[in-house]
CSV table of C-alpha atoms in Angstrom, one decimal:
chain,number,residue,atom,x,y,z
A,170,MET,CA,58.1,17.7,20.4
A,171,PRO,CA,60.2,16.8,17.4
A,172,GLN,CA,61.8,19.8,15.8
A,173,ASN,CA,63.3,18.2,12.7
A,174,ASP,CA,61.3,17.6,9.5
A,175,THR,CA,63.5,14.8,8.1
A,176,VAL,CA,62.9,11.1,9.1
A,177,GLU,CA,66.3,10.8,10.6
A,178,GLY,CA,66.0,14.1,12.4
A,179,LEU,CA,62.5,13.1,13.8
A,180,ASN,CA,64.0,9.7,14.9
A,181,GLN,CA,66.8,11.5,16.7
A,182,ASP,CA,64.3,13.7,18.5
A,183,ILE,CA,62.1,10.6,19.5
A,184,LEU,CA,65.2,8.8,20.8
A,185,ALA,CA,66.3,11.9,22.8
A,186,ALA,CA,62.8,12.3,24.3
A,187,SER,CA,62.3,8.7,25.2
A,188,ALA,CA,65.7,7.8,26.7
A,189,GLY,CA,65.4,6.9,30.4
A,190,THR,CA,61.7,7.6,30.6
A,191,MET,CA,59.5,5.3,32.7
A,192,VAL,CA,56.4,3.6,31.2
A,193,THR,CA,53.7,2.4,33.6
A,194,GLN,CA,50.5,0.7,32.2
A,195,ILE,CA,48.3,-2.1,32.9
A,196,ILE,CA,46.8,-3.8,29.8
A,197,GLU,CA,44.0,-6.4,30.3
A,198,ILE,CA,43.7,-9.4,28.0
A,199,SER,CA,40.5,-11.0,27.1
A,200,GLY,CA,40.0,-14.1,29.3
A,201,GLY,CA,41.3,-12.4,32.4
A,202,GLY,CA,45.0,-12.0,31.7
A,203,ILE,CA,47.0,-8.9,32.5
A,204,ILE,CA,50.1,-7.3,31.1
A,205,SER,CA,51.8,-5.2,33.7
A,206,ILE,CA,54.3,-2.6,32.4
A,207,ASN,CA,56.6,-0.8,34.8
A,208,ALA,CA,59.7,-0.3,32.8
A,209,GLN,CA,62.5,2.2,31.8
A,210,VAL,CA,63.2,2.8,28.3
A,211,ASP,CA,66.9,1.8,27.5
A,212,LEU,CA,68.4,3.4,24.5
A,213,GLU,CA,72.1,3.6,25.5
A,214,GLY,CA,74.5,3.4,22.7
A,215,ILE,CA,72.1,3.8,19.8
A,216,SER,CA,73.4,6.0,17.1
A,217,ARG,CA,70.6,6.0,14.6
A,218,VAL,CA,67.6,4.0,13.3
A,219,SER,CA,67.1,2.5,9.9
A,220,CYS,CA,65.8,-0.5,8.0
A,221,TYR,CA,67.9,-3.1,6.2
A,222,LYS,CA,67.6,-5.8,3.5
A,223,TYR,CA,68.5,-9.2,5.0
A,224,ILE,CA,70.9,-11.0,2.6
A,225,PRO,CA,71.8,-14.6,3.6
A,226,MET,CA,75.3,-15.7,2.8
A,227,GLU,CA,76.5,-19.0,1.4
A,228,PHE,CA,78.8,-21.4,3.4
A,229,THR,CA,81.5,-21.9,0.9
A,230,GLU,CA,84.1,-24.6,0.8
A,231,GLU,CA,86.7,-22.0,1.9
A,232,ILE,CA,84.6,-21.1,4.9
A,233,ARG,CA,84.3,-24.8,5.8
A,234,ARG,CA,88.1,-25.2,5.7
A,235,THR,CA,88.7,-21.9,7.7
A,236,VAL,CA,86.1,-22.8,10.4
A,237,LEU,CA,87.4,-26.3,11.0
A,238,GLU,CA,91.0,-25.2,11.2
A,239,LYS,CA,90.0,-22.6,13.7
A,240,MET,CA,88.1,-25.1,15.9
A,241,PHE,CA,90.7,-27.8,15.7
A,242,PRO,CA,94.1,-26.1,15.7
A,243,ALA,CA,97.0,-28.5,15.6
A,244,GLU,CA,100.4,-28.7,14.0
A,245,SER,CA,100.5,-32.4,13.6
A,246,TRP,CA,96.8,-33.0,12.5
A,247,ASP,CA,95.0,-31.7,9.4
A,248,VAL,CA,91.4,-31.7,10.1
A,249,ASN,CA,90.3,-31.0,6.6
A,250,GLY,CA,92.5,-33.8,5.4
A,251,ALA,CA,90.8,-36.1,7.9
A,252,ALA,CA,87.2,-34.9,7.1
A,253,MET,CA,85.4,-37.4,4.7
A,254,TYR,CA,82.3,-36.5,2.8
A,255,ASN,CA,79.2,-38.5,3.5
A,256,GLU,CA,77.1,-38.1,0.4
A,257,GLN,CA,74.0,-39.9,1.9
A,258,LYS,CA,74.0,-37.5,5.0
A,259,ASN,CA,75.4,-34.5,3.1
A,260,SER,CA,77.8,-33.9,5.7
A,261,TRP,CA,81.6,-34.0,6.4
A,262,GLU,CA,82.5,-36.4,9.1
A,263,PHE,CA,85.9,-36.9,11.0
A,264,GLU,CA,87.5,-38.3,14.1
A,265,THR,CA,90.0,-36.4,16.1
A,266,PRO,CA,93.3,-37.8,17.5
A,267,ARG,CA,91.5,-38.0,20.8
A,268,LYS,CA,88.9,-40.3,19.2
A,269,GLU,CA,86.0,-37.7,19.2
A,270,SER,CA,83.5,-38.1,16.4
A,271,TRP,CA,82.4,-34.8,14.7
A,272,MET,CA,80.4,-33.7,11.7
A,273,TYR,CA,80.2,-30.6,9.7
A,274,GLN,CA,76.8,-30.0,8.0
A,275,ILE,CA,75.0,-27.3,6.0
A,276,LYS,CA,71.2,-27.3,6.7
A,277,ASP,CA,68.6,-25.5,4.7
A,278,SER,CA,66.2,-23.2,6.5
A,279,GLN,CA,62.8,-22.5,5.0
A,280,ILE,CA,62.1,-19.2,6.8
A,281,PRO,CA,63.8,-17.4,5.0
A,282,SER,CA,65.6,-19.4,2.5
A,283,GLU,CA,69.0,-19.6,3.9
A,284,GLN,CA,71.9,-21.9,4.9
A,285,ILE,CA,72.6,-22.9,8.5
A,286,VAL,CA,76.0,-24.3,9.5
A,287,ASN,CA,76.0,-27.1,12.1
A,288,ILE,CA,79.3,-28.4,13.4
A,289,GLU,CA,78.6,-30.9,16.2
A,290,ARG,CA,80.4,-33.5,18.2
A,291,VAL,CA,78.1,-36.6,17.7
A,292,ASP,CA,79.5,-39.1,20.3
A,293,ILE,CA,78.1,-37.4,23.3
A,294,ALA,CA,74.5,-37.2,24.3
A,295,LEU,CA,73.7,-33.5,24.4
A,296,ASP,CA,70.1,-32.6,23.7
A,297,TYR,CA,70.3,-29.0,22.5
A,298,MET,CA,66.6,-28.7,21.4
A,299,ARG,CA,64.9,-29.7,24.7
A,300,THR,CA,67.3,-28.9,27.7
A,301,SER,CA,66.1,-26.1,29.8
A,302,LYS,CA,68.1,-22.9,30.7
A,303,ILE,CA,69.3,-23.0,34.3
A,304,SER,CA,71.1,-19.7,34.7
A,305,PRO,CA,72.3,-16.7,32.8
A,306,ILE,CA,76.1,-16.4,33.2
A,307,GLN,CA,76.1,-12.5,33.2
A,308,ILE,CA,74.3,-12.6,36.6
A,309,LEU,CA,76.4,-15.3,38.4
A,310,ASN,CA,76.0,-15.6,42.1
A,311,GLU,CA,78.0,-18.0,44.3
A,312,GLU,CA,75.7,-20.9,43.6
A,313,ASP,CA,75.9,-20.3,39.8
A,314,VAL,CA,79.7,-20.1,39.9
A,315,MET,CA,79.8,-23.6,41.5
A,316,LEU,CA,77.4,-24.9,38.9
A,317,PHE,CA,79.4,-23.2,36.0
A,318,VAL,CA,82.6,-25.0,37.3
A,319,GLU,CA,80.8,-28.3,37.2
A,320,VAL,CA,79.5,-27.8,33.6
A,321,THR,CA,82.8,-26.6,32.0
A,322,ASP,CA,86.4,-26.1,32.9
A,323,SER,CA,86.4,-22.7,31.1
A,324,THR,CA,85.6,-19.2,32.2
A,325,PRO,CA,82.8,-17.2,30.4
A,326,ARG,CA,85.4,-15.0,28.9
A,327,GLU,CA,87.3,-17.9,27.4
A,328,ILE,CA,84.0,-19.2,25.9
A,329,GLU,CA,83.2,-15.8,24.6
A,330,GLN,CA,86.8,-15.2,23.1
A,331,ILE,CA,86.9,-18.6,21.3
A,332,GLY,CA,83.3,-18.2,19.8
A,333,GLN,CA,84.3,-14.7,18.8
A,334,GLY,CA,87.5,-15.9,17.1
A,335,ILE,CA,85.5,-18.5,15.1
A,336,ILE,CA,83.1,-15.8,13.8
A,337,ASP,CA,85.8,-13.3,13.1
A,338,SER,CA,87.7,-15.9,10.9
A,339,VAL,CA,84.8,-16.0,8.4
A,340,THR,CA,83.1,-12.5,8.5
A,341,ASP,CA,84.0,-8.9,9.0
A,342,ALA,CA,80.6,-8.0,10.5
A,343,ASN,CA,80.6,-6.7,14.0
A,344,TYR,CA,79.4,-9.6,16.2
A,345,LEU,CA,79.3,-9.5,20.0
A,346,CYS,CA,78.4,-12.1,22.6
A,347,ASN,CA,74.8,-11.1,23.4
A,348,TYR,CA,74.2,-13.8,26.3
A,349,ILE,CA,75.5,-16.9,27.8
A,350,HIS,CA,73.2,-19.6,29.5
A,351,ILE,CA,74.0,-22.7,31.5
A,352,CYS,CA,71.6,-25.3,29.9
A,353,GLY,CA,70.6,-28.8,30.7
A,354,GLU,CA,69.0,-29.0,34.1
A,355,ASP,CA,67.5,-32.4,33.3
A,356,SER,CA,70.3,-33.5,31.1
A,357,GLU,CA,73.0,-36.0,31.8
A,358,HIS,CA,75.5,-33.6,30.0
A,359,PRO,CA,74.8,-30.0,30.8
A,360,TYR,CA,76.5,-27.4,28.7
A,361,VAL,CA,77.0,-23.6,28.3
A,362,LYS,CA,75.4,-21.9,25.4
A,363,ALA,CA,76.8,-18.5,24.1
A,364,VAL,CA,74.9,-16.5,21.5
A,365,PHE,CA,76.5,-14.0,19.3
A,366,LYS,CA,74.7,-11.2,17.3
A,367,GLN,CA,75.6,-8.5,14.9
A,368,THR,CA,75.5,-5.0,16.4
A,369,VAL,CA,74.3,-2.3,13.9
A,370,ASP,CA,73.7,1.3,14.8
A,371,GLY,CA,74.4,0.4,18.4
A,372,MET,CA,71.6,-2.2,18.4
A,373,PRO,CA,71.8,-6.0,18.5
A,374,VAL,CA,70.3,-7.8,15.5
A,375,THR,CA,68.1,-10.9,16.2
A,376,VAL,CA,67.7,-13.1,13.2
A,377,TRP,CA,66.3,-16.6,12.7
A,378,HIS,CA,69.5,-18.4,13.4
A,379,ASN,CA,72.0,-16.3,15.4
A,380,PHE,CA,75.5,-17.6,15.6
A,381,SER,CA,75.7,-19.8,18.7
A,382,THR,CA,78.2,-22.2,20.5
A,383,ALA,CA,77.8,-24.9,23.1
A,384,THR,CA,80.7,-25.8,25.4
A,385,SER,CA,80.7,-28.7,27.8
A,386,LYS,CA,83.3,-30.3,30.3
A,387,GLY,CA,86.7,-30.8,29.2
A,388,SER,CA,87.6,-28.0,26.8
A,389,PRO,CA,86.8,-24.3,26.2
A,390,PHE,CA,86.4,-25.2,22.4
A,391,PRO,CA,82.7,-25.7,21.6
A,392,VAL,CA,81.1,-29.1,21.0
A,393,LYS,CA,78.6,-27.5,18.8
A,394,VAL,CA,78.6,-24.4,16.4
A,395,TRP,CA,75.4,-23.3,14.9
A,396,GLY,CA,74.1,-20.3,12.9
A,397,THR,CA,73.7,-18.3,9.8
A,398,LEU,CA,75.9,-15.7,8.2
A,399,TYR,CA,74.3,-12.8,6.5
A,400,SER,CA,75.1,-9.3,5.2
A,401,MET,CA,72.8,-6.2,5.2
A,402,GLU,CA,71.9,-3.5,2.8
A,403,ASP,CA,70.7,-0.2,4.2
A,404,ILE,CA,67.3,0.7,2.6
A,405,GLY,CA,66.2,3.4,5.1
A,406,LEU,CA,63.0,4.4,6.5
A,407,ASP,CA,60.3,6.4,4.8
A,408,ARG,CA,58.7,7.6,8.1
A,409,ALA,CA,59.7,8.1,11.7
A,410,ILE,CA,59.5,5.4,14.3
A,411,LEU,CA,56.7,5.1,16.9
A,412,THR,CA,57.3,6.5,20.3
A,413,PRO,CA,57.3,4.0,23.3
A,414,MET,CA,53.8,5.2,24.3
A,415,GLU,CA,52.6,4.7,20.8
A,416,ALA,CA,54.0,1.2,20.9
A,417,VAL,CA,52.2,0.6,24.2
A,418,ALA,CA,48.9,1.7,22.5
A,419,ALA,CA,49.6,-0.8,19.6
A,420,ILE,CA,49.8,-3.5,22.2
A,421,GLN,CA,46.4,-2.5,23.7
A,422,GLU,CA,44.8,-2.5,20.2
A,423,GLN,CA,46.1,-5.9,19.1
A,424,ILE,CA,46.7,-8.1,22.1
A,425,ASP,CA,43.4,-9.9,22.0
A,426,SER,CA,44.2,-11.0,18.5
A,427,MET,CA,47.3,-12.9,19.7
A,428,GLN,CA,47.4,-16.5,21.0
A,429,ILE,CA,48.8,-15.8,24.5
A,430,GLN,CA,48.4,-18.5,27.2
A,431,GLU,CA,50.1,-16.5,30.0
A,432,THR,CA,47.7,-15.1,32.6
A,433,GLN,CA,50.1,-12.4,33.8
A,434,ILE,CA,53.1,-10.8,31.9
A,435,CYS,CA,55.4,-8.5,33.7
A,436,ILE,CA,57.4,-6.0,31.6
A,437,THR,CA,60.3,-4.4,33.4
A,438,LYS,CA,62.6,-3.0,30.5
A,439,ILE,CA,61.8,-1.5,27.1
A,440,SER,CA,64.5,-1.3,24.4
A,441,LEU,CA,64.9,-0.5,20.8
A,442,GLU,CA,66.5,-3.3,18.7
A,443,TYR,CA,66.6,-4.8,15.3
A,444,LEU,CA,64.7,-8.0,14.3
A,445,ALA,CA,64.8,-9.9,11.0
A,446,ALA,CA,61.2,-10.5,9.7
A,447,ALA,CA,59.8,-12.3,6.7
A,448,SER,CA,56.9,-11.4,4.5
A,449,SER,CA,55.2,-13.4,1.7
A,450,GLU,CA,55.0,-10.3,-0.3
A,451,GLU,CA,58.5,-8.7,0.3
A,452,MET,CA,62.0,-9.6,0.8
A,453,PRO,CA,63.2,-10.4,4.3
A,454,LYS,CA,64.0,-7.2,6.3
A,455,ILE,CA,65.8,-6.2,9.4
A,456,MET,CA,63.4,-3.7,11.1
A,457,PRO,CA,63.6,-1.7,14.3
A,458,ILE,CA,61.2,-2.9,17.1
A,459,TRP,CA,60.2,-1.6,20.5
A,460,ARG,CA,61.1,-4.7,22.6
A,461,PHE,CA,59.1,-5.2,25.9
A,462,TRP,CA,61.2,-7.5,28.2
A,463,ILE,CA,59.3,-10.2,30.1
A,464,GLY,CA,60.5,-10.8,33.7
A,465,ASN,CA,60.6,-9.2,37.2
A,466,ASN,CA,64.2,-8.7,37.3
A,467,GLU,CA,67.5,-8.8,35.2
A,468,LYS,CA,67.9,-12.6,35.8
A,469,GLU,CA,64.4,-13.3,34.7
A,470,ARG,CA,64.7,-11.2,31.6
A,471,CYS,CA,67.9,-12.9,30.7
A,472,ILE,CA,66.3,-16.4,31.1
A,473,MET,CA,63.4,-15.3,28.8
A,474,CYS,CA,65.6,-13.4,26.3
A,475,GLU,CA,64.9,-15.8,23.4
A,476,HIS,CA,61.2,-15.1,23.6
A,477,ILE,CA,60.5,-11.8,21.9
A,478,PHE,CA,57.5,-9.6,22.7
A,479,ALA,CA,57.7,-6.5,20.7
A,480,VAL,CA,56.0,-3.9,18.5
A,481,ASN,CA,57.3,-3.1,15.0
A,482,ALA,CA,58.7,0.4,15.5
A,483,VAL,CA,57.6,1.4,12.0
A,484,ASN,CA,54.2,-0.1,11.2
A,485,GLY,CA,52.9,-0.9,14.9
A,486,GLU,CA,52.5,-4.6,14.2
A,487,LEU,CA,52.5,-6.7,17.5
A,488,ILE,CA,55.3,-9.4,17.5
A,489,TRP,CA,55.2,-12.5,19.7
A,490,THR,CA,57.8,-15.0,18.7
A,491,ASN,CA,60.6,-17.3,19.9
A,492,ARG,CA,64.1,-17.2,18.4
A,493,ASP,CA,65.6,-20.1,20.3
A,494,ALA,CA,69.3,-20.9,19.6
A,495,PHE,CA,69.8,-24.2,17.9
A,496,ALA,CA,66.2,-24.4,16.9
A,497,GLU,CA,65.0,-24.9,13.4
């Protein structure tokens, strides 16, 4: 039982008592569905738990110039000098010396009100919104290695380093590559998608538009960069987080109110993470969640990682949402 009487102390006791524990539970869904939980609680690397104000950042003219110079390094070619503003499309457009057509565009997001940068090569037919995920790079087997070579001439480490370099050129926040997927099973031009998330208190932060890159055949430099930059203000918690078993109880109480089509959901991992959430009454916040990972093994969990099934670790609200990279 917790021995501290402060919120931070109580949270530390809950983390210490929960780390590595196994949770086994069968939850029946009305209509015949079943949620089967046989999962270990993973809390490795977490230093503390808090709540943060989500503060979107503006993509300034200085950031535009910095990012384009980072993506298109060349002593004999000035990308910013070549980029022409298209007022009708509200975008910067340019052609590289290799005759590749590109655009730099700032899009407005409604949930929440924020800016999304989109830098994209427009003369190739990549369908980022509809292509399916084929394989997670972190779990490559021999078949996946061959597929990866077919999709891109780069190594996963090269893709990660270049994406990291682009992000580091415009923000001091601690971003790390969270996952890499091979995408485009039914596409004429498959690509590799890398998603970068801030790490705070030892936990990844999932927001609406995480910083992402897409790389295809021919160069390790991405053919698409997409995402939102933001800062955070620590506003703390006024009560301790739920335990994993309290989170399971919250699922049992609320599951029938959710629109869930799946007849069987297998949960094989539970973790504590941060998730950005909006409210009509409050400012957007980054809240701790108990995340219940869907999938029978590591590969399936990675493939499903953009689908979030979780419980708000503070108020117990059940969360069922998609945070697909590149999606608006």
